Coordinates of C-alpha atoms in Angstrom, one line a residue:
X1 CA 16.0 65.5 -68.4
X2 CA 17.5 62.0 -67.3
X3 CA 15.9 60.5 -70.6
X4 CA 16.6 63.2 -73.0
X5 CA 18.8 66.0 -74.0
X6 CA 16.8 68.3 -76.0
X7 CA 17.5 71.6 -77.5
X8 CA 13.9 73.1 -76.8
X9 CA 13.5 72.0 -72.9
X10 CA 9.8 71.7 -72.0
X11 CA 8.8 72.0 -75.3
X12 CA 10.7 68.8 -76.9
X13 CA 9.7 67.1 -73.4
X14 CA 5.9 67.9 -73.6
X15 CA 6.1 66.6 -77.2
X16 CA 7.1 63.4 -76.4
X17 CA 4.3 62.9 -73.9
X18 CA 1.5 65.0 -75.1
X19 CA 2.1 65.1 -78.7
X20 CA 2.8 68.0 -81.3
X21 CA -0.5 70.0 -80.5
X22 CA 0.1 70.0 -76.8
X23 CA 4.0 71.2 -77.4
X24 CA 3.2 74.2 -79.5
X25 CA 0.8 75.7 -76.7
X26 CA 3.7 74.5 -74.5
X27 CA 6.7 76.0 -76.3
X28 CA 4.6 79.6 -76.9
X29 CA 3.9 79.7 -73.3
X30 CA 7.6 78.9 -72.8
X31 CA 8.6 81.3 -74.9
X32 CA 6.2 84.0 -73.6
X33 CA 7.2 83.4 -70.2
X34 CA 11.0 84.1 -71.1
X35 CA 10.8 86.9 -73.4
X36 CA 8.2 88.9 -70.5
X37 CA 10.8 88.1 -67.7
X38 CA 13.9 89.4 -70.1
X39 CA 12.0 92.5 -70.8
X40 CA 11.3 93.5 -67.4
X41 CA 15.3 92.1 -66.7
X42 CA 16.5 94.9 -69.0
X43 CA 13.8 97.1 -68.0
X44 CA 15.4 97.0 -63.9
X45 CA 18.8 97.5 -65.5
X46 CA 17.9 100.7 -67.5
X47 CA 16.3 101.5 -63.8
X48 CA 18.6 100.8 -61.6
X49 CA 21.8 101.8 -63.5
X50 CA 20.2 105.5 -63.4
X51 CA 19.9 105.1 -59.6
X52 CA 23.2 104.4 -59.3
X53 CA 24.5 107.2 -60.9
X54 CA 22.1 109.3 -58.9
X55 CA 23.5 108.1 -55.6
X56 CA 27.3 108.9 -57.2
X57 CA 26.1 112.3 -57.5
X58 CA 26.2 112.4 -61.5
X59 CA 24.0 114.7 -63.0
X60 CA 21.6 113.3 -65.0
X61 CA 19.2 116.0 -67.3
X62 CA 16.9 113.3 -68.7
X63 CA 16.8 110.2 -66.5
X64 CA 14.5 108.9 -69.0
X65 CA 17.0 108.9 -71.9
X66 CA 19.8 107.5 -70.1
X67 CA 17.7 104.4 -69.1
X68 CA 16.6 103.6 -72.4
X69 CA 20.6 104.1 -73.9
X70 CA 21.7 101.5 -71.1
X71 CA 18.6 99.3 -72.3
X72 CA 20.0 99.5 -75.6
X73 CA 23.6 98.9 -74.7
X74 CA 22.8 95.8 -72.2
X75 CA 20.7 94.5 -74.7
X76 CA 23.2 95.1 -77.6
X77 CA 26.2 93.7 -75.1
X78 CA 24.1 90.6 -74.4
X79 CA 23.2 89.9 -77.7
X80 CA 27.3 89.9 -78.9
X81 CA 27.8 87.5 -75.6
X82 CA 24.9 85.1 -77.0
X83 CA 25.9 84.8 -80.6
X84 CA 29.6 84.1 -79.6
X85 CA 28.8 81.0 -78.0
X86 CA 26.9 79.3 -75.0
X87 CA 30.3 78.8 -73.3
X88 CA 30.9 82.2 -73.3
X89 CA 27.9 83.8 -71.9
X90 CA 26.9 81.3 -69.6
X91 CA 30.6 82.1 -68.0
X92 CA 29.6 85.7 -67.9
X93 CA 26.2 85.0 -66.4
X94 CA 27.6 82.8 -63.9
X95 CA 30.3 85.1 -63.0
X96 CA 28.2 87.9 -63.0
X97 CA 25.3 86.6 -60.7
X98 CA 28.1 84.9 -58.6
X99 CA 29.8 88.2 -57.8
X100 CA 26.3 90.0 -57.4
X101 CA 24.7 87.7 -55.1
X102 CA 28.6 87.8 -52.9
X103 CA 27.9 91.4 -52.8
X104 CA 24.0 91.4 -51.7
X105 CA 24.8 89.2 -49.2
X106 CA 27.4 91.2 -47.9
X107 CA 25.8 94.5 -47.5
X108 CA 23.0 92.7 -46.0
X109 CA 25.8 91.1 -43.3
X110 CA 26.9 94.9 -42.6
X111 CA 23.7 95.5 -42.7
X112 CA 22.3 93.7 -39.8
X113 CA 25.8 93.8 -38.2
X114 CA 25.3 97.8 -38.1
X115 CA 22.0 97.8 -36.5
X116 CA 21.5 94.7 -34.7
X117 CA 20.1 96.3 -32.0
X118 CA 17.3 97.4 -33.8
X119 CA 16.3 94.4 -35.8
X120 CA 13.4 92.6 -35.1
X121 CA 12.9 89.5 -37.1
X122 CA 9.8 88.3 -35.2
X123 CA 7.8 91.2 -36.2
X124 CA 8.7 90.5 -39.7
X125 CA 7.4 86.7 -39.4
X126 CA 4.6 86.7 -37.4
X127 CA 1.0 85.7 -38.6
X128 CA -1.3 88.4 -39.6
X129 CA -4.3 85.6 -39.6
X130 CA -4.9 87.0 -43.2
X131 CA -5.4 83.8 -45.7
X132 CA -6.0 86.3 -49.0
X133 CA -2.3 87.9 -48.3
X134 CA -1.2 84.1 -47.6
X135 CA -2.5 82.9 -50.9
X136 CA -0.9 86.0 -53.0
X137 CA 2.5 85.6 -51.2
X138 CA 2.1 81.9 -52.4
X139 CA 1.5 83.2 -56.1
X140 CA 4.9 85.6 -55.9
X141 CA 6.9 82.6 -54.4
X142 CA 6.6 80.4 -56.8
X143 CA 6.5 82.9 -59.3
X144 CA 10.2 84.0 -57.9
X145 CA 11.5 80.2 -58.9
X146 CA 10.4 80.7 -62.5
X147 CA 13.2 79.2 -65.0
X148 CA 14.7 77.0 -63.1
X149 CA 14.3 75.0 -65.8
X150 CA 16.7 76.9 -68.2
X151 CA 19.7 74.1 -68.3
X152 CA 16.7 72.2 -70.4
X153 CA 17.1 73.9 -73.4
X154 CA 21.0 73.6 -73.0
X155 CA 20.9 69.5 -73.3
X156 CA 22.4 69.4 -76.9
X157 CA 24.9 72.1 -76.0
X158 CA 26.1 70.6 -72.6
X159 CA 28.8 68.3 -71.3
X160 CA 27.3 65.2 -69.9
X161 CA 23.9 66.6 -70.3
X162 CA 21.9 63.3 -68.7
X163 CA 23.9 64.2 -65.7
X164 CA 24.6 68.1 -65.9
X165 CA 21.1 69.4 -66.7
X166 CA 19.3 67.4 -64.3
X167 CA 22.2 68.3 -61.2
X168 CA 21.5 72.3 -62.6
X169 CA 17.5 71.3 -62.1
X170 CA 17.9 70.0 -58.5
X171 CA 19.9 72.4 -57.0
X172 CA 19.1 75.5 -58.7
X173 CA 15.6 76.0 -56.7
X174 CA 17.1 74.2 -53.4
X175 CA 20.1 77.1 -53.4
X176 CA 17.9 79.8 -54.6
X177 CA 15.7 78.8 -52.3
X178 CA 17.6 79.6 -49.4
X179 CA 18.5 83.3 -50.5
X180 CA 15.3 84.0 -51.2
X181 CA 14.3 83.0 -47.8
X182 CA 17.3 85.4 -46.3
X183 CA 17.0 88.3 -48.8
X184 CA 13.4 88.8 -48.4
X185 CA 13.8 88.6 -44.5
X186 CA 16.3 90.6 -45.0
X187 CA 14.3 93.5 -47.2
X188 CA 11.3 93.2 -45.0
X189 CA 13.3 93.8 -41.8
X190 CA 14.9 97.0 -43.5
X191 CA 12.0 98.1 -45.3
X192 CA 9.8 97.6 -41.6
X193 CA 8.1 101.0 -40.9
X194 CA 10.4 102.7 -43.9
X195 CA 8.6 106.0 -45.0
X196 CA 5.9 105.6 -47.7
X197 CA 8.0 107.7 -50.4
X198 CA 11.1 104.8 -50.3
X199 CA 8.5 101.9 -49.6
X200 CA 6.6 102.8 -53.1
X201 CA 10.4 103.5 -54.7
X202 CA 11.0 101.3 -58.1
X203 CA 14.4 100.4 -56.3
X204 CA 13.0 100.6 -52.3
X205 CA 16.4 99.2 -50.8
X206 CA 18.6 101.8 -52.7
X207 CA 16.9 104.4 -51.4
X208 CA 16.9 103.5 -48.0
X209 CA 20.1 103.0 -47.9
X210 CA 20.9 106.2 -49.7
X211 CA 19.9 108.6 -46.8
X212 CA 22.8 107.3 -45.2
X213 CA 25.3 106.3 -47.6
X214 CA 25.4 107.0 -51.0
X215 CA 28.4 104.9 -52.0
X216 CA 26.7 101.9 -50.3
X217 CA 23.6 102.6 -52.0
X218 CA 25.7 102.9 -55.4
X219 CA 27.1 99.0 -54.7
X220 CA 23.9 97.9 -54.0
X221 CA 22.7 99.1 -57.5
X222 CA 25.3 98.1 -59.3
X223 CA 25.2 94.5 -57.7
X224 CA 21.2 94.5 -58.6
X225 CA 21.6 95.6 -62.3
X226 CA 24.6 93.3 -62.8
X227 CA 22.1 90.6 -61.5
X228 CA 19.1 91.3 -63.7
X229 CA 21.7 91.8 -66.9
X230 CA 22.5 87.9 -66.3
X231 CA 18.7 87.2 -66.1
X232 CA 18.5 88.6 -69.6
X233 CA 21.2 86.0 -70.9
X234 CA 19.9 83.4 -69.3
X235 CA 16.2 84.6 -70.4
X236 CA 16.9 85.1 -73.9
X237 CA 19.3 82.1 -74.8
X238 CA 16.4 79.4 -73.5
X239 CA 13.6 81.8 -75.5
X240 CA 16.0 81.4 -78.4
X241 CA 16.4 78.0 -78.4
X242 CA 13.4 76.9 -78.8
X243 CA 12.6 79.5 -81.4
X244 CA 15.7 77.9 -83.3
X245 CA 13.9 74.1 -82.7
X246 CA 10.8 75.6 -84.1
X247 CA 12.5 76.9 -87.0
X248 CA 14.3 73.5 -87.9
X249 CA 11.3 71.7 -87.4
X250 CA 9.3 74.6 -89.8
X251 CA 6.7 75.4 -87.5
X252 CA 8.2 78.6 -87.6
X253 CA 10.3 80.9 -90.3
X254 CA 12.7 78.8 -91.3
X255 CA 15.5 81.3 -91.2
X256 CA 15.3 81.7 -87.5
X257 CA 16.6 77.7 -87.8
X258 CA 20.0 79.0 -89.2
X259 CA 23.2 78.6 -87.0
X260 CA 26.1 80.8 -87.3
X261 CA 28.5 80.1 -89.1
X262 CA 31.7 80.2 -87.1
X263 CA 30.3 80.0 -83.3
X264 CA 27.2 77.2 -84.3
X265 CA 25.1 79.0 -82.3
X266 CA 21.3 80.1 -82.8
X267 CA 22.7 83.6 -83.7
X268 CA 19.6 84.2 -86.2
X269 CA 16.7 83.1 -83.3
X270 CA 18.4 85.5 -81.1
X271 CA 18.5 87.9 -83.6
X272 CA 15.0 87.9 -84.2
X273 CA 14.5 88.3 -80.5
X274 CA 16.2 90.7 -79.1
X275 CA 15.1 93.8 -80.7
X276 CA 11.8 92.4 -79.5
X277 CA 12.6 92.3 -76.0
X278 CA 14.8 95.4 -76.1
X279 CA 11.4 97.6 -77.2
X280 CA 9.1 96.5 -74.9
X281 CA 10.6 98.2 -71.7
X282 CA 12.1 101.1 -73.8
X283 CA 8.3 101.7 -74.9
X284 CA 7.4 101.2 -71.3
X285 CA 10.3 104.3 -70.1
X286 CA 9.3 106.7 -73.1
X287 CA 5.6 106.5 -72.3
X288 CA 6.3 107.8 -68.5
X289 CA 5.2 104.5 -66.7
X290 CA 6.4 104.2 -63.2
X291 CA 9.3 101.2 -63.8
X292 CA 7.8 99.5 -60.8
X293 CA 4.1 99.2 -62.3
X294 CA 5.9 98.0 -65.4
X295 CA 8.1 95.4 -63.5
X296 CA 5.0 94.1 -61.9
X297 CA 3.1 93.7 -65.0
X298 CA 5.9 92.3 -67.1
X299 CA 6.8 89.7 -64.5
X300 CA 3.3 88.8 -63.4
X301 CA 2.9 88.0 -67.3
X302 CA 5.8 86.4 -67.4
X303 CA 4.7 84.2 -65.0
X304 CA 1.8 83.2 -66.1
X305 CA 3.7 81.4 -69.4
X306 CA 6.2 79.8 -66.9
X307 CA 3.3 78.4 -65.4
X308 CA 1.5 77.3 -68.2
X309 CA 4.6 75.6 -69.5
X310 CA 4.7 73.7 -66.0
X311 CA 1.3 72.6 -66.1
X312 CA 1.8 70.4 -69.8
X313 CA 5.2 69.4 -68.8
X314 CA 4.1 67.5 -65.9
X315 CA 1.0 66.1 -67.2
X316 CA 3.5 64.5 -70.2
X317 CA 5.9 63.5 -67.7
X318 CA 4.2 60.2 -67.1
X319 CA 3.2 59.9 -70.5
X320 CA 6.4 60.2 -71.8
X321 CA 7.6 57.7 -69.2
X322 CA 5.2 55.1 -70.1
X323 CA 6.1 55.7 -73.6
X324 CA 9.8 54.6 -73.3
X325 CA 8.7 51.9 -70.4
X326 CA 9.9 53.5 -67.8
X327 CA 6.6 54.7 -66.2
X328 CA 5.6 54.0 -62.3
X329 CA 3.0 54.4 -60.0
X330 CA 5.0 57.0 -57.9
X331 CA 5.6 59.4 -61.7
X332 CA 1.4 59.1 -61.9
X333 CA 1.2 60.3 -58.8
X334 CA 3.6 63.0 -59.2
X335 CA 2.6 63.8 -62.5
X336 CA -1.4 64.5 -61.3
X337 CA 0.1 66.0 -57.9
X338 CA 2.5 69.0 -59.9
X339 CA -0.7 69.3 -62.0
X340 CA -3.4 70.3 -59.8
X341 CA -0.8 72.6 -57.5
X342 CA 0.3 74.1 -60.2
X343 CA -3.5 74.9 -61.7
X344 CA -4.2 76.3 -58.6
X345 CA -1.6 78.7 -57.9
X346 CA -2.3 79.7 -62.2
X347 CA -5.9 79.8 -61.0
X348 CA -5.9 82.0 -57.7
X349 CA -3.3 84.3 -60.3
X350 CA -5.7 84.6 -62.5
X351 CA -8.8 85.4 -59.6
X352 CA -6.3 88.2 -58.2
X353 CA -5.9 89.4 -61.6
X354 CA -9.2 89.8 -62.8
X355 CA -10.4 90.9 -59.5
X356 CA -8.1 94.2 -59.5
X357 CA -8.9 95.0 -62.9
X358 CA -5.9 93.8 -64.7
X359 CA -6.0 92.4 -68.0
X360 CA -2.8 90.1 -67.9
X361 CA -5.3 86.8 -67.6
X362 CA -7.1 87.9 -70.9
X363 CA -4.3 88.6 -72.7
X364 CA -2.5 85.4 -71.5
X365 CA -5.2 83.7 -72.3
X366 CA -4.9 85.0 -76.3
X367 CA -1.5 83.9 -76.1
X368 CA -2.7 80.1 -75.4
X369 CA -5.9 80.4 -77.8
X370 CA -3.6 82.0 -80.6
X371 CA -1.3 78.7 -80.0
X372 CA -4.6 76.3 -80.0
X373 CA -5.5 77.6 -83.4
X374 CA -1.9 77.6 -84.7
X375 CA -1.6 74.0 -83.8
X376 CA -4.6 73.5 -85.5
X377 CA -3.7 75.0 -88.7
X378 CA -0.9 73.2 -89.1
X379 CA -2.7 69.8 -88.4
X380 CA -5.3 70.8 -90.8
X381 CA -3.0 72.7 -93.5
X382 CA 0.8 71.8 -93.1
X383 CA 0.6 68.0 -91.3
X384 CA 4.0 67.2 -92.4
X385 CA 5.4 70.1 -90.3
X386 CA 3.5 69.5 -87.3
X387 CA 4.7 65.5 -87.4
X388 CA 8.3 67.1 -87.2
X389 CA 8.0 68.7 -83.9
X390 CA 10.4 66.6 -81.4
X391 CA 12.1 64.2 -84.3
X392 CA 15.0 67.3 -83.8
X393 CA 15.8 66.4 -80.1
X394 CA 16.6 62.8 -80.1
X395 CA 19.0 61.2 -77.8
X396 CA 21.9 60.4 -79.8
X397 CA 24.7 57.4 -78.5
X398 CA 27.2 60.2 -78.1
X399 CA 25.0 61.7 -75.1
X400 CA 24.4 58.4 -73.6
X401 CA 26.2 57.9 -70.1
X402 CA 28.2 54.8 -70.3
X403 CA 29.6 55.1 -66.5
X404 CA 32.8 56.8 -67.1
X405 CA 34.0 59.0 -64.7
X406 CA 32.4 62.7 -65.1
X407 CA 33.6 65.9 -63.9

């Protein structure tokens, strides 16, 4: 991200080191990975925003129907925010998440300030001796840190992106990091010895809480589903952005290439996608799926394209260092290091998976084969296309850094 300031993130960056073949498997996985987490995002608003008005005491006849007309109105409400422009719903992401993650971490405060006698953190932490939990709980952490990467597909839109997108890379996991650490403490400690009913609950905290206080409850929800709502955004602009690459380049329908008008954005790309990511958990409510089974599998899906994006990002890194002569033993290293951690959390994901009868490996592993044979196509059938990908993200003098002062 230092090097380059590319519209597409991973999938521009793999390009440069793997080549065109490699990125398309690279920039469907990408893709994948963002439009399962945004589904499951608007899935756990539609879910919690019917909790919360449960906990205000509103009566609700159909809970099914007025989670799939918030869907519809977070997705509709998101998409407006998107098309405006970048500057305008990455201000209401970052406002929103700002003022949601103040107001987690202040009920958790009261939280453990009200019954501090009774909290037992050691409990929480202590070692079970159980390695086949140890390797799962590895899988769901860094599954939790999934796009991260986002500012990457920003680079063309940013300020200063050869320093902004790499300072949003580095910090984002390191301060994320350090809630998740408190909030699932946190969760664990309140949800120790909680009765099986509220432990099995598609929104667990809420109704703990709600025995006791509705109204605080009713923040909590509204602080979660303001939360997830950002995700979306955040979600569908990167998935969007590299459909809008794809479509300049042609590997995909050209119209989904097109820019609006007044705001330049990829209005058409996210377009396209979001009455793709809206149906998905709408389908998921209407057929009377529990919301948390459907959270599960849409994220655990989800992940699985994060990771495979990882995997062929940091197997070009080097590549694409050596490339520009900037390549050292320590990026090697780093390079084959990231690549055989990351293989093996994908692998021990996909041993779980198979093991409990799940079929998110197979149909992961369609997604990648489907990719495989596209690429191949177009090498065979359409060469001039496939030589496009990556010509549209190059570094232009007007990104460069010339050492002026930046904000």
């Amino acid at each position: 991200a230092k090097r380059m300031a590319a519209v597409s993130g991973l999938y521009s960056y793999t390009a440069k080191g793997l080549g065109q073949r490699s990125a398309i498997t690279a920039g469907w996985s990408a893709m994948f990975g963002y439009g399962l987490v945004a589904m499951a995002s608007l899935l756990a608003v539609g879910t919690y925003v019917v909790q919360l008005l449960i906990n205000l005491g509103v009566p609700i006849p159909d809970p099914r129907l007025i989670a799939v007309l918030v869907i519809l109105a977070a997705a509709a409400a998101a998409c407006l925010l998107m098309v405006r422009g970048i500057q305008v719903s990455a201000l209401v992401t970052f406002s929103v998440e700002s003022i949601s993650i103040g107001v987690l971490a202040v009920l958790m405060i009261v939280y453990f300030a009200v019954n501090a006698p009774k909290v037992s953190v050691a409990s929480v932490l202590a070692w079970n001796g159980n390695f086949d939990s140890l390797s799962i709980g590895i899988v769901v952490a860094v599954s939790a840190f999934v796009g991260f990467e986002c500012p990457t597909t920003l680079g063309g839109e940013a300020y200063r992106p050869f320093v902004s997108v790499p300072r949003a890379i580095t910090w984002t996991p390191i301060v994320t990091g350090v809630l998740f650490i408190l909030a699932a403490t946190a969760e664990d400690i309140a949800l120790n010895g909680a009765p099986l009913n509220i432990a099995a609950s598609s929104t667990p905290l809420s109704a703990l809480f709600s025995q006791t206080s509705p109204a605080f409850a009713a923040v909590l929800d509204l602080g979660i589903a303001a939360s997830w709502f950002a995700c979306t955004i955040a979600s569908v602009n990167a998935l969007a952005r590299i459909f809008f690459c794809m479509g300049r380049e042609g590997v995909a329908p050209r119209i989904v290439g097109r820019t609006h008008p007044a705001f330049r954005t990829p209005s058409m790309a996210i377009m396209v996608v979001m009455p793709v990511v809206a149906i998905v958990p709408i389908a998921v409510i209407i057929s009377g799926a529990s919301p948390e089974q459907g959270l599960v599998n849409l994220f655990t899906l989800g992940a699985y394209g994060y990771l495979g994006a990882y995997i062929l990002a940091s197997v070009s890194m080097p590549f694409f260092l050596r490339r520009i002569g900037e390549d050292t033993y320590a990026s090697w290293i780093l390079g084959t290091a990231t690549f055989l951690v990351l293989g093996a959390v994908l692998w021990q994901s996909a041993t779980v998976s198979i093991h409990t009868g799940n079929l998110q490996t197979f149909v992961y592993g369609g997604v990648l084969l489907a990719s495989i044979l596209y690429a191949l196509f177009l090498r065979l059938r359409l060469p001039d296309r496939l030589a496009s990908v990556g010509i549209y993200d190059e570094t232009r003098e007007i990104d460069l850094f010339h050492g002026k002062p930046t904000p």
